[in-house]
mmCIF file of C-alpha atoms in Angstrom:
data_model
loop_
_atom_site.group_PDB
_atom_site.id
_atom_site.type_symbol
_atom_site.label_atom_id
_atom_site.label_comp_id
_atom_site.label_asym_id
_atom_site.label_seq_id
_atom_site.Cartn_x
_atom_site.Cartn_y
_atom_site.Cartn_z
ATOM 1 C CA MET I 1 -25.873 37.626 -2.440
ATOM 2 C CA SER I 2 -29.558 37.139 -2.853
ATOM 3 C CA GLY I 3 -32.345 39.270 -4.178
ATOM 4 C CA SER I 4 -35.620 39.179 -6.009
ATOM 5 C CA MET I 5 -37.783 41.353 -8.248
ATOM 6 C CA ASN I 6 -40.478 43.267 -6.458
ATOM 7 C CA ASP I 7 -42.893 46.101 -6.984
ATOM 8 C CA THR I 8 -40.464 48.765 -5.796
ATOM 9 C CA MET I 9 -38.065 48.308 -8.694
ATOM 10 C CA PRO I 10 -37.612 51.215 -11.137
ATOM 11 C CA PRO I 11 -38.780 51.055 -14.784
ATOM 12 C CA SER I 12 -36.992 48.309 -16.663
ATOM 13 C CA LEU I 13 -34.109 48.902 -19.059
ATOM 14 C CA LEU I 14 -36.287 47.632 -21.927
ATOM 15 C CA GLU I 15 -38.796 50.418 -21.229
ATOM 16 C CA ARG I 16 -36.097 53.080 -21.006
ATOM 17 C CA ARG I 17 -33.472 51.996 -23.541
ATOM 18 C CA GLY I 18 -34.906 49.232 -25.696
ATOM 19 C CA ALA I 19 -37.362 48.096 -28.293
ATOM 20 C CA GLN I 20 -39.177 44.830 -28.931
ATOM 21 C CA ARG I 21 -41.150 43.074 -31.606
ATOM 22 C CA GLN I 22 -43.462 40.085 -31.769
ATOM 23 C CA LEU I 23 -42.683 37.273 -34.213
ATOM 24 C CA GLU I 24 -44.468 34.115 -35.262
ATOM 25 C CA GLY I 25 -43.087 31.074 -33.445
ATOM 26 C CA GLN I 26 -40.551 30.539 -30.708
ATOM 27 C CA ILE I 27 -37.296 32.459 -30.728
ATOM 28 C CA THR I 28 -34.798 29.545 -30.968
ATOM 29 C CA GLY I 29 -31.664 31.661 -30.688
ATOM 30 C CA CYS I 30 -30.153 35.102 -30.968
ATOM 31 C CA ALA I 31 -26.674 36.237 -31.962
ATOM 32 C CA ILE I 32 -24.787 39.488 -32.387
ATOM 33 C CA SER I 33 -22.227 40.065 -35.151
ATOM 34 C CA ARG I 34 -18.547 40.306 -34.268
ATOM 35 C CA ASP I 35 -18.512 44.016 -35.091
ATOM 36 C CA SER I 36 -21.493 44.492 -32.676
ATOM 37 C CA GLN I 37 -23.482 46.268 -35.392
ATOM 38 C CA GLN I 38 -26.280 43.767 -35.957
ATOM 39 C CA VAL I 39 -28.496 41.512 -33.795
ATOM 40 C CA ALA I 40 -30.158 38.447 -35.321
ATOM 41 C CA PHE I 41 -33.056 36.420 -33.937
ATOM 42 C CA ALA I 42 -33.947 32.923 -35.245
ATOM 43 C CA THR I 43 -37.362 31.306 -35.028
ATOM 44 C CA GLY I 44 -38.908 27.888 -35.063
ATOM 45 C CA GLU I 45 -40.749 28.915 -38.222
ATOM 46 C CA GLY I 46 -37.581 29.293 -40.269
ATOM 47 C CA ASP I 47 -37.395 33.099 -40.124
ATOM 48 C CA VAL I 48 -34.481 35.273 -39.076
ATOM 49 C CA MET I 49 -34.916 38.901 -38.018
ATOM 50 C CA VAL I 50 -31.957 41.294 -38.163
ATOM 51 C CA ALA I 51 -31.794 44.596 -36.265
ATOM 52 C CA SER I 52 -29.045 47.025 -37.262
ATOM 53 C CA ARG I 53 -27.499 49.287 -34.690
ATOM 54 C CA ALA I 54 -28.962 52.484 -36.110
ATOM 55 C CA ASP I 55 -32.419 50.935 -35.717
ATOM 56 C CA TRP I 56 -32.163 49.318 -32.297
ATOM 57 C CA ASP I 57 -34.784 51.702 -30.947
ATOM 58 C CA ARG I 58 -37.124 51.223 -33.975
ATOM 59 C CA SER I 59 -38.386 47.683 -34.070
ATOM 60 C CA ASP I 60 -40.599 48.406 -37.113
ATOM 61 C CA ALA I 61 -37.374 48.795 -39.094
ATOM 62 C CA TRP I 62 -36.017 45.345 -38.182
ATOM 63 C CA ASP I 63 -35.858 43.110 -41.230
ATOM 64 C CA VAL I 64 -37.525 39.660 -41.219
ATOM 65 C CA GLN I 65 -36.965 37.023 -43.895
ATOM 66 C CA THR I 66 -37.423 33.277 -44.258
ATOM 67 C CA VAL I 67 -34.032 31.572 -44.311
ATOM 68 C CA HIS I 68 -34.822 27.872 -43.712
ATOM 69 C CA ASP I 69 -37.538 25.492 -44.804
ATOM 70 C CA GLY I 70 -38.432 24.495 -41.234
ATOM 71 C CA ALA I 71 -37.110 25.502 -37.799
ATOM 72 C CA VAL I 72 -33.820 27.393 -37.398
ATOM 73 C CA LEU I 73 -32.020 25.156 -34.875
ATOM 74 C CA SER I 74 -28.778 27.146 -34.455
ATOM 75 C CA ILE I 75 -27.465 30.623 -35.066
ATOM 76 C CA ALA I 76 -24.002 32.158 -34.508
ATOM 77 C CA PRO I 77 -22.028 35.220 -35.540
ATOM 78 C CA ASP I 78 -20.050 34.577 -38.718
ATOM 79 C CA ALA I 79 -16.260 34.208 -38.500
ATOM 80 C CA ALA I 80 -16.114 37.472 -40.436
ATOM 81 C CA PRO I 81 -16.707 40.803 -38.681
ATOM 82 C CA THR I 82 -20.222 40.956 -40.121
ATOM 83 C CA GLY I 83 -23.043 38.506 -40.797
ATOM 84 C CA PHE I 84 -24.441 35.315 -39.300
ATOM 85 C CA LEU I 85 -24.526 31.563 -39.830
ATOM 86 C CA THR I 86 -27.661 29.488 -39.346
ATOM 87 C CA GLY I 87 -28.432 25.760 -39.265
ATOM 88 C CA GLY I 88 -31.849 24.210 -39.763
ATOM 89 C CA ASP I 89 -33.896 21.056 -39.622
ATOM 90 C CA ASP I 90 -33.783 21.289 -43.466
ATOM 91 C CA SER I 91 -30.173 20.016 -43.052
ATOM 92 C CA SER I 92 -28.654 23.200 -44.481
ATOM 93 C CA LEU I 93 -26.010 25.638 -43.274
ATOM 94 C CA ARG I 94 -26.655 29.170 -44.475
ATOM 95 C CA ARG I 95 -24.933 32.512 -44.297
ATOM 96 C CA ILE I 96 -26.753 35.835 -43.847
ATOM 97 C CA ALA I 97 -24.561 38.707 -44.977
ATOM 98 C CA ALA I 98 -24.752 42.190 -43.445
ATOM 99 C CA ASP I 99 -26.858 43.354 -46.453
ATOM 100 C CA GLY I 100 -29.407 40.582 -45.764
ATOM 101 C CA SER I 101 -28.440 38.344 -48.700
ATOM 102 C CA VAL I 102 -28.611 34.594 -47.963
ATOM 103 C CA SER I 103 -26.309 31.890 -49.361
ATOM 104 C CA GLU I 104 -26.127 28.161 -48.739
ATOM 105 C CA LEU I 105 -22.738 26.842 -47.499
ATOM 106 C CA ALA I 106 -23.681 23.181 -46.899
ATOM 107 C CA LYS I 107 -26.556 20.778 -47.438
ATOM 108 C CA GLY I 108 -26.407 17.408 -45.657
ATOM 109 C CA ARG I 109 -28.682 14.563 -44.575
ATOM 110 C CA ARG I 110 -28.954 15.452 -40.886
ATOM 111 C CA TRP I 111 -30.200 18.452 -38.926
ATOM 112 C CA ILE I 112 -27.539 21.106 -38.229
ATOM 113 C CA GLU I 113 -28.162 21.633 -34.538
ATOM 114 C CA HIS I 114 -25.011 23.437 -33.379
ATOM 115 C CA ILE I 115 -22.779 26.113 -34.891
ATOM 116 C CA THR I 116 -19.819 27.929 -33.364
ATOM 117 C CA THR I 117 -17.123 30.133 -34.830
ATOM 118 C CA TRP I 118 -13.746 31.463 -33.756
ATOM 119 C CA ALA I 119 -11.875 34.400 -35.277
ATOM 120 C CA ASN I 120 -9.028 36.834 -34.754
ATOM 121 C CA ASP I 121 -7.318 39.437 -36.978
ATOM 122 C CA ARG I 122 -5.577 36.727 -38.978
ATOM 123 C CA GLY I 123 -8.543 34.529 -39.853
ATOM 124 C CA GLY I 124 -11.116 32.193 -38.406
ATOM 125 C CA VAL I 125 -12.757 28.797 -38.317
ATOM 126 C CA ILE I 126 -16.381 27.703 -38.655
ATOM 127 C CA ALA I 127 -17.627 24.520 -36.888
ATOM 128 C CA PHE I 128 -21.018 22.891 -37.159
ATOM 129 C CA ALA I 129 -22.448 19.690 -35.767
ATOM 130 C CA SER I 130 -24.730 17.275 -37.524
ATOM 131 C CA GLY I 131 -25.481 13.914 -35.971
ATOM 132 C CA LYS I 132 -22.184 12.389 -34.756
ATOM 133 C CA GLN I 133 -20.010 14.649 -36.915
ATOM 134 C CA VAL I 134 -18.430 18.038 -36.397
ATOM 135 C CA GLU I 135 -17.211 19.683 -39.591
ATOM 136 C CA LEU I 136 -14.598 22.402 -39.564
ATOM 137 C CA ARG I 137 -14.401 24.917 -42.422
ATOM 138 C CA ASP I 138 -12.248 27.916 -43.203
ATOM 139 C CA ALA I 139 -13.631 31.376 -42.477
ATOM 140 C CA ALA I 140 -15.015 31.691 -46.005
ATOM 141 C CA GLY I 141 -17.091 28.613 -45.294
ATOM 142 C CA ARG I 142 -16.329 26.953 -48.616
ATOM 143 C CA ASP I 143 -13.390 24.665 -47.840
ATOM 144 C CA THR I 144 -13.754 21.753 -45.422
ATOM 145 C CA LEU I 145 -10.697 21.537 -43.165
ATOM 146 C CA LYS I 146 -11.705 18.237 -41.471
ATOM 147 C CA VAL I 147 -14.625 16.148 -40.287
ATOM 148 C CA LEU I 148 -14.461 14.906 -36.695
ATOM 149 C CA GLU I 149 -16.287 11.692 -35.825
ATOM 150 C CA HIS I 150 -17.817 11.127 -32.361
ATOM 151 C CA PRO I 151 -19.207 8.009 -30.640
ATOM 152 C CA SER I 152 -22.765 9.415 -30.437
ATOM 153 C CA THR I 153 -24.819 12.451 -31.405
ATOM 154 C CA VAL I 154 -23.050 15.734 -30.622
ATOM 155 C CA SER I 155 -25.011 17.885 -28.150
ATOM 156 C CA GLY I 156 -22.739 20.930 -28.026
ATOM 157 C CA ILE I 157 -19.495 22.369 -29.446
ATOM 158 C CA VAL I 158 -17.109 25.051 -28.206
ATOM 159 C CA PHE I 159 -13.715 26.498 -29.250
ATOM 160 C CA ASP I 160 -11.160 27.436 -26.629
ATOM 161 C CA ALA I 161 -10.287 31.124 -26.402
ATOM 162 C CA LYS I 162 -7.263 30.812 -28.696
ATOM 163 C CA GLY I 163 -9.044 28.720 -31.331
ATOM 164 C CA LYS I 164 -6.469 25.919 -30.970
ATOM 165 C CA ARG I 165 -8.899 23.293 -29.658
ATOM 166 C CA ILE I 166 -12.515 22.392 -30.150
ATOM 167 C CA ALA I 167 -14.538 20.302 -27.753
ATOM 168 C CA ALA I 168 -17.800 18.436 -28.233
ATOM 169 C CA SER I 169 -20.226 16.978 -25.700
ATOM 170 C CA HIS I 170 -21.952 13.692 -26.351
ATOM 171 C CA TYR I 171 -23.208 10.586 -24.545
ATOM 172 C CA ASN I 172 -20.758 9.397 -21.841
ATOM 173 C CA GLY I 173 -18.553 12.491 -21.910
ATOM 174 C CA ALA I 174 -16.762 14.886 -24.186
ATOM 175 C CA SER I 175 -14.059 14.819 -26.868
ATOM 176 C CA MET I 176 -11.403 17.507 -27.325
ATOM 177 C CA TRP I 177 -9.526 17.972 -30.616
ATOM 178 C CA PHE I 178 -6.667 20.122 -31.810
ATOM 179 C CA VAL I 179 -7.938 22.199 -34.763
ATOM 180 C CA GLN I 180 -4.624 22.175 -36.666
ATOM 181 C CA ALA I 181 -3.525 18.622 -35.845
ATOM 182 C CA LYS I 182 -2.146 16.593 -38.765
ATOM 183 C CA VAL I 183 -3.545 13.405 -37.231
ATOM 184 C CA ASP I 184 -6.893 13.741 -35.452
ATOM 185 C CA THR I 185 -6.738 11.853 -32.208
ATOM 186 C CA PRO I 186 -9.175 13.302 -29.640
ATOM 187 C CA ARG I 187 -8.659 13.536 -25.913
ATOM 188 C CA GLN I 188 -11.539 11.558 -24.487
ATOM 189 C CA LEU I 189 -13.032 12.961 -21.263
ATOM 190 C CA GLU I 190 -15.249 10.249 -19.930
ATOM 191 C CA TRP I 191 -18.160 10.286 -17.475
ATOM 192 C CA LYS I 192 -21.170 7.997 -17.810
ATOM 193 C CA GLY I 193 -24.482 9.597 -18.657
ATOM 194 C CA SER I 194 -26.089 11.974 -21.146
ATOM 195 C CA HIS I 195 -24.126 15.214 -21.601
ATOM 196 C CA ILE I 196 -26.273 17.928 -23.196
ATOM 197 C CA GLY I 197 -24.156 21.095 -23.271
ATOM 198 C CA ILE I 198 -20.572 22.308 -22.997
ATOM 199 C CA ALA I 199 -18.420 25.259 -21.909
ATOM 200 C CA ILE I 200 -14.668 25.813 -21.676
ATOM 201 C CA HIS I 201 -12.755 27.971 -19.202
ATOM 202 C CA PRO I 202 -11.359 31.179 -20.820
ATOM 203 C CA ALA I 203 -7.810 30.222 -19.768
ATOM 204 C CA GLY I 204 -8.336 26.594 -20.856
ATOM 205 C CA GLU I 205 -8.166 25.279 -17.290
ATOM 206 C CA ALA I 206 -11.370 23.260 -17.296
ATOM 207 C CA LEU I 207 -14.074 21.818 -19.478
ATOM 208 C CA VAL I 208 -17.635 21.562 -18.143
ATOM 209 C CA THR I 209 -20.727 19.793 -19.451
ATOM 210 C CA SER I 210 -24.363 19.945 -18.363
ATOM 211 C CA MET I 211 -26.117 16.648 -17.919
ATOM 212 C CA GLN I 212 -29.583 15.187 -18.389
ATOM 213 C CA GLU I 213 -29.501 14.287 -14.684
ATOM 214 C CA SER I 214 -29.753 17.987 -13.691
ATOM 215 C CA GLU I 215 -26.110 18.394 -12.681
ATOM 216 C CA LEU I 216 -22.812 19.546 -14.145
ATOM 217 C CA HIS I 217 -19.655 17.556 -14.733
ATOM 218 C CA GLY I 218 -16.236 19.058 -15.148
ATOM 219 C CA TRP I 219 -12.693 18.000 -15.951
ATOM 220 C CA ARG I 220 -9.581 19.880 -14.866
ATOM 221 C CA LEU I 221 -7.635 19.810 -18.116
ATOM 222 C CA SER I 222 -4.175 19.841 -16.535
ATOM 223 C CA ASP I 223 -4.653 16.358 -15.077
ATOM 224 C CA GLY I 224 -8.167 15.148 -16.023
ATOM 225 C CA HIS I 225 -9.422 15.420 -12.436
ATOM 226 C CA ASN I 226 -13.240 15.055 -12.273
ATOM 227 C CA MET I 227 -15.466 17.749 -10.787
ATOM 228 C CA ARG I 228 -19.192 17.300 -9.987
ATOM 229 C CA MET I 229 -21.562 20.214 -9.426
ATOM 230 C CA SER I 230 -25.049 19.118 -8.393
ATOM 231 C CA GLY I 231 -28.143 20.165 -6.445
ATOM 232 C CA TYR I 232 -30.145 21.632 -9.329
ATOM 233 C CA PRO I 233 -33.948 21.323 -9.336
ATOM 234 C CA SER I 234 -34.010 21.199 -13.179
ATOM 235 C CA LYS I 235 -31.738 20.636 -16.132
ATOM 236 C CA VAL I 236 -29.088 23.267 -16.845
ATOM 237 C CA GLN I 237 -29.950 24.591 -20.305
ATOM 238 C CA SER I 238 -27.554 27.513 -20.307
ATOM 239 C CA MET I 239 -24.112 28.164 -18.834
ATOM 240 C CA ALA I 240 -21.094 30.393 -19.436
ATOM 241 C CA PHE I 241 -17.861 31.424 -17.760
ATOM 242 C CA THR I 242 -17.445 35.052 -16.723
ATOM 243 C CA ARG I 243 -14.919 37.042 -18.813
ATOM 244 C CA ASN I 244 -12.005 36.301 -16.466
ATOM 245 C CA GLY I 245 -12.979 32.696 -15.697
ATOM 246 C CA LYS I 246 -13.602 33.436 -12.036
ATOM 247 C CA TRP I 247 -17.150 32.046 -12.070
ATOM 248 C CA LEU I 248 -19.156 29.505 -14.047
ATOM 249 C CA VAL I 249 -22.693 30.953 -14.251
ATOM 250 C CA THR I 250 -25.665 28.673 -14.961
ATOM 251 C CA SER I 251 -29.405 28.434 -15.250
ATOM 252 C CA GLY I 252 -31.380 25.560 -13.706
ATOM 253 C CA ALA I 253 -32.622 27.066 -10.434
ATOM 254 C CA ASP I 254 -34.776 30.047 -9.369
ATOM 255 C CA THR I 255 -31.561 31.984 -8.700
ATOM 256 C CA ILE I 256 -28.524 32.640 -10.867
ATOM 257 C CA VAL I 257 -26.107 29.854 -9.815
ATOM 258 C CA MET I 258 -22.383 30.793 -9.782
ATOM 259 C CA TRP I 259 -19.695 28.160 -9.179
ATOM 260 C CA PRO I 260 -16.269 29.451 -8.090
ATOM 261 C CA PHE I 261 -13.375 28.591 -10.398
ATOM 262 C CA PHE I 262 -10.711 30.241 -8.271
ATOM 263 C CA GLY I 263 -8.954 29.169 -5.103
ATOM 264 C CA GLY I 264 -8.864 25.511 -6.120
ATOM 265 C CA GLY I 265 -12.116 25.370 -8.029
ATOM 266 C CA PRO I 266 -15.667 24.388 -7.138
ATOM 267 C CA MET I 267 -15.174 21.008 -5.525
ATOM 268 C CA GLY I 268 -16.492 20.878 -1.985
ATOM 269 C CA LYS I 269 -17.811 24.470 -2.143
ATOM 270 C CA PRO I 270 -21.414 25.657 -2.372
ATOM 271 C CA PRO I 271 -22.316 27.834 -5.322
ATOM 272 C CA PHE I 272 -22.903 31.564 -4.941
ATOM 273 C CA GLU I 273 -26.508 32.654 -5.575
ATOM 274 C CA GLY I 274 -26.633 35.747 -7.699
ATOM 275 C CA GLY I 275 -30.241 36.755 -7.144
ATOM 276 C CA GLY I 276 -33.355 35.662 -8.966
ATOM 277 C CA ILE I 277 -37.147 35.349 -8.832
ATOM 278 C CA PRO I 278 -38.492 33.032 -6.086
ATOM 279 C CA GLY I 279 -40.206 30.014 -7.569
ATOM 280 C CA VAL I 280 -39.388 30.964 -11.225
ATOM 281 C CA MET I 281 -36.705 29.002 -13.031
ATOM 282 C CA CYS I 282 -33.773 30.762 -14.651
ATOM 283 C CA THR I 283 -33.670 29.477 -18.256
ATOM 284 C CA ARG I 284 -30.878 31.450 -19.927
ATOM 285 C CA ILE I 285 -27.747 33.291 -18.837
ATOM 286 C CA ALA I 286 -25.127 35.465 -20.579
ATOM 287 C CA CYS I 287 -21.904 37.005 -19.236
ATOM 288 C CA HIS I 288 -20.830 40.550 -20.116
ATOM 289 C CA PRO I 289 -17.591 40.644 -22.165
ATOM 290 C CA VAL I 290 -16.127 43.710 -20.422
ATOM 291 C CA HIS I 291 -17.666 44.152 -16.938
ATOM 292 C CA ASP I 292 -18.523 41.801 -14.091
ATOM 293 C CA ILE I 293 -22.165 41.667 -15.078
ATOM 294 C CA VAL I 294 -24.424 38.663 -15.704
ATOM 295 C CA ALA I 295 -27.748 38.694 -17.522
ATOM 296 C CA ALA I 296 -30.376 36.076 -16.746
ATOM 297 C CA GLY I 297 -33.662 35.180 -18.397
ATOM 298 C CA PHE I 298 -36.440 33.383 -16.569
ATOM 299 C CA ALA I 299 -39.354 31.044 -17.292
ATOM 300 C CA ASP I 300 -41.895 33.862 -16.924
ATOM 301 C CA GLY I 301 -40.168 36.050 -19.552
ATOM 302 C CA ALA I 302 -38.402 38.342 -17.105
ATOM 303 C CA VAL I 303 -34.769 39.349 -17.653
ATOM 304 C CA LEU I 304 -32.390 40.621 -14.959
ATOM 305 C CA MET I 305 -28.834 41.958 -14.949
ATOM 306 C CA VAL I 306 -26.661 41.433 -11.914
ATOM 307 C CA ASP I 307 -23.524 43.376 -11.048
ATOM 308 C CA THR I 308 -21.579 40.599 -9.280
ATOM 309 C CA ASN I 309 -19.230 43.011 -7.519
ATOM 310 C CA ALA I 310 -21.773 45.528 -6.227
ATOM 311 C CA GLN I 311 -24.281 42.667 -5.629
ATOM 312 C CA ARG I 312 -27.000 44.750 -7.334
ATOM 313 C CA LEU I 313 -30.010 43.596 -9.387
ATOM 314 C CA LEU I 314 -31.237 45.614 -12.356
ATOM 315 C CA PRO I 315 -34.518 44.712 -14.092
ATOM 316 C CA VAL I 316 -34.092 44.496 -17.864
ATOM 317 C CA SER I 317 -37.587 43.309 -18.685
ATOM 318 C CA MET I 318 -40.615 42.449 -16.522
ATOM 319 C CA ALA I 319 -42.417 39.148 -16.811
ATOM 320 C CA GLY I 320 -44.175 38.446 -20.066
ATOM 321 C CA GLU I 321 -45.878 35.220 -21.152
ATOM 322 C CA GLY I 322 -43.227 32.903 -22.585
ATOM 323 C CA ALA I 323 -39.957 31.717 -21.088
ATOM 324 C CA VAL I 324 -36.708 33.332 -22.193
ATOM 325 C CA THR I 325 -35.140 31.030 -24.807
ATOM 326 C CA ALA I 326 -32.275 33.193 -26.114
ATOM 327 C CA LEU I 327 -29.957 35.748 -24.527
ATOM 328 C CA ALA I 328 -26.752 37.436 -25.725
ATOM 329 C CA PHE I 329 -24.482 40.412 -25.087
ATOM 330 C CA SER I 330 -22.765 42.095 -28.002
ATOM 331 C CA PRO I 331 -18.937 41.638 -28.182
ATOM 332 C CA ASP I 332 -18.460 45.305 -27.266
ATOM 333 C CA GLY I 333 -20.871 45.027 -24.360
ATOM 334 C CA CYS I 334 -23.082 47.828 -25.619
ATOM 335 C CA ALA I 335 -26.190 45.708 -26.390
ATOM 336 C CA LEU I 336 -28.198 42.924 -24.775
ATOM 337 C CA ALA I 337 -30.658 40.897 -26.854
ATOM 338 C CA PHE I 338 -33.189 38.320 -25.773
ATOM 339 C CA GLY I 339 -36.004 36.220 -27.207
ATOM 340 C CA THR I 340 -38.856 34.188 -25.721
ATOM 341 C CA GLU I 341 -40.823 31.054 -26.269
ATOM 342 C CA ASP I 342 -43.849 33.041 -27.417
ATOM 343 C CA GLY I 343 -41.913 35.004 -30.090
ATOM 344 C CA ARG I 344 -40.976 38.178 -28.304
ATOM 345 C CA ALA I 345 -37.641 39.622 -29.479
ATOM 346 C CA ALA I 346 -35.962 42.612 -27.828
ATOM 347 C CA VAL I 347 -32.751 44.663 -28.021
ATOM 348 C CA ILE I 348 -31.525 46.908 -25.183
ATOM 349 C CA ASP I 349 -28.956 49.643 -25.927
ATOM 350 C CA LEU I 350 -26.446 49.647 -23.039
ATOM 351 C CA SER I 351 -24.047 52.210 -24.531
ATOM 352 C CA ALA I 352 -23.389 55.409 -22.622
ATOM 353 C CA LYS I 353 -25.780 58.137 -23.729
#
């Protein structure tokens, strides 16, 4: 499939079903609460803006407050159904409750650059990375379960779908740990070079990292077999598996790049090109949690959605000024949020009306 935006496209989804607001500073991340009721945008100025579902079409009602003394480096939905967790270059981990109240969970000596959470009906786990360490806490965020040491600075963390394992990318590979292990001995997945991001297959079949050298590296977890995925014109800053694990979708080119993870995996196969904007780099991607739909943000501020079955492009937002730096679907699939380098934050209501 291929395609591009052109002048004949209908009005964008943002114009028809969304709202946007301009903030000071770059949008460094966006997250949507587990109950899908609130969207949060983090900025390089230390602010966080929260939009509640009843106000998604009224951006003047979105609440902005300063949460960190310095840039917000990471944001994630809390392990609880509501609220968010943020990490900053002020070395603090903070919680924003649904009512907007802010509390500090941790204060260290290093920047908190990565946060991820896992939860089900019985509980959850919070993980955050600072320097070479990944700390795991209970869902309340008060009790430290363990601190995992890595050989170099951690560049990304991810839980598997069942919350049994957590993996971290770092220089020369990745480390995978069992969350509940009595003795912490990581599985070391080695490949020389600088690994800068990480994703895990929904069924736990593979672990993939993005690399400084503008390629991906993967390991088949059943036997450790190496997989290389190359040919990118720029670094892959964003990647995710589709809901069923059929495709690994990435940024890094002027089309949405989709590697097949079925029929033996991606080795020796060219990637599928899911449409894009000629000459404009894709900077962020997100995969819909319910349908076979991918959202992609581009360096010119444009956002597209692609139905991978019908091979159809849908414009979400036309080009602005700054590159898309944050992109997320809500867990129920009824909202898409994005933010840009120049401080534009937007929410699109995708629910049936």
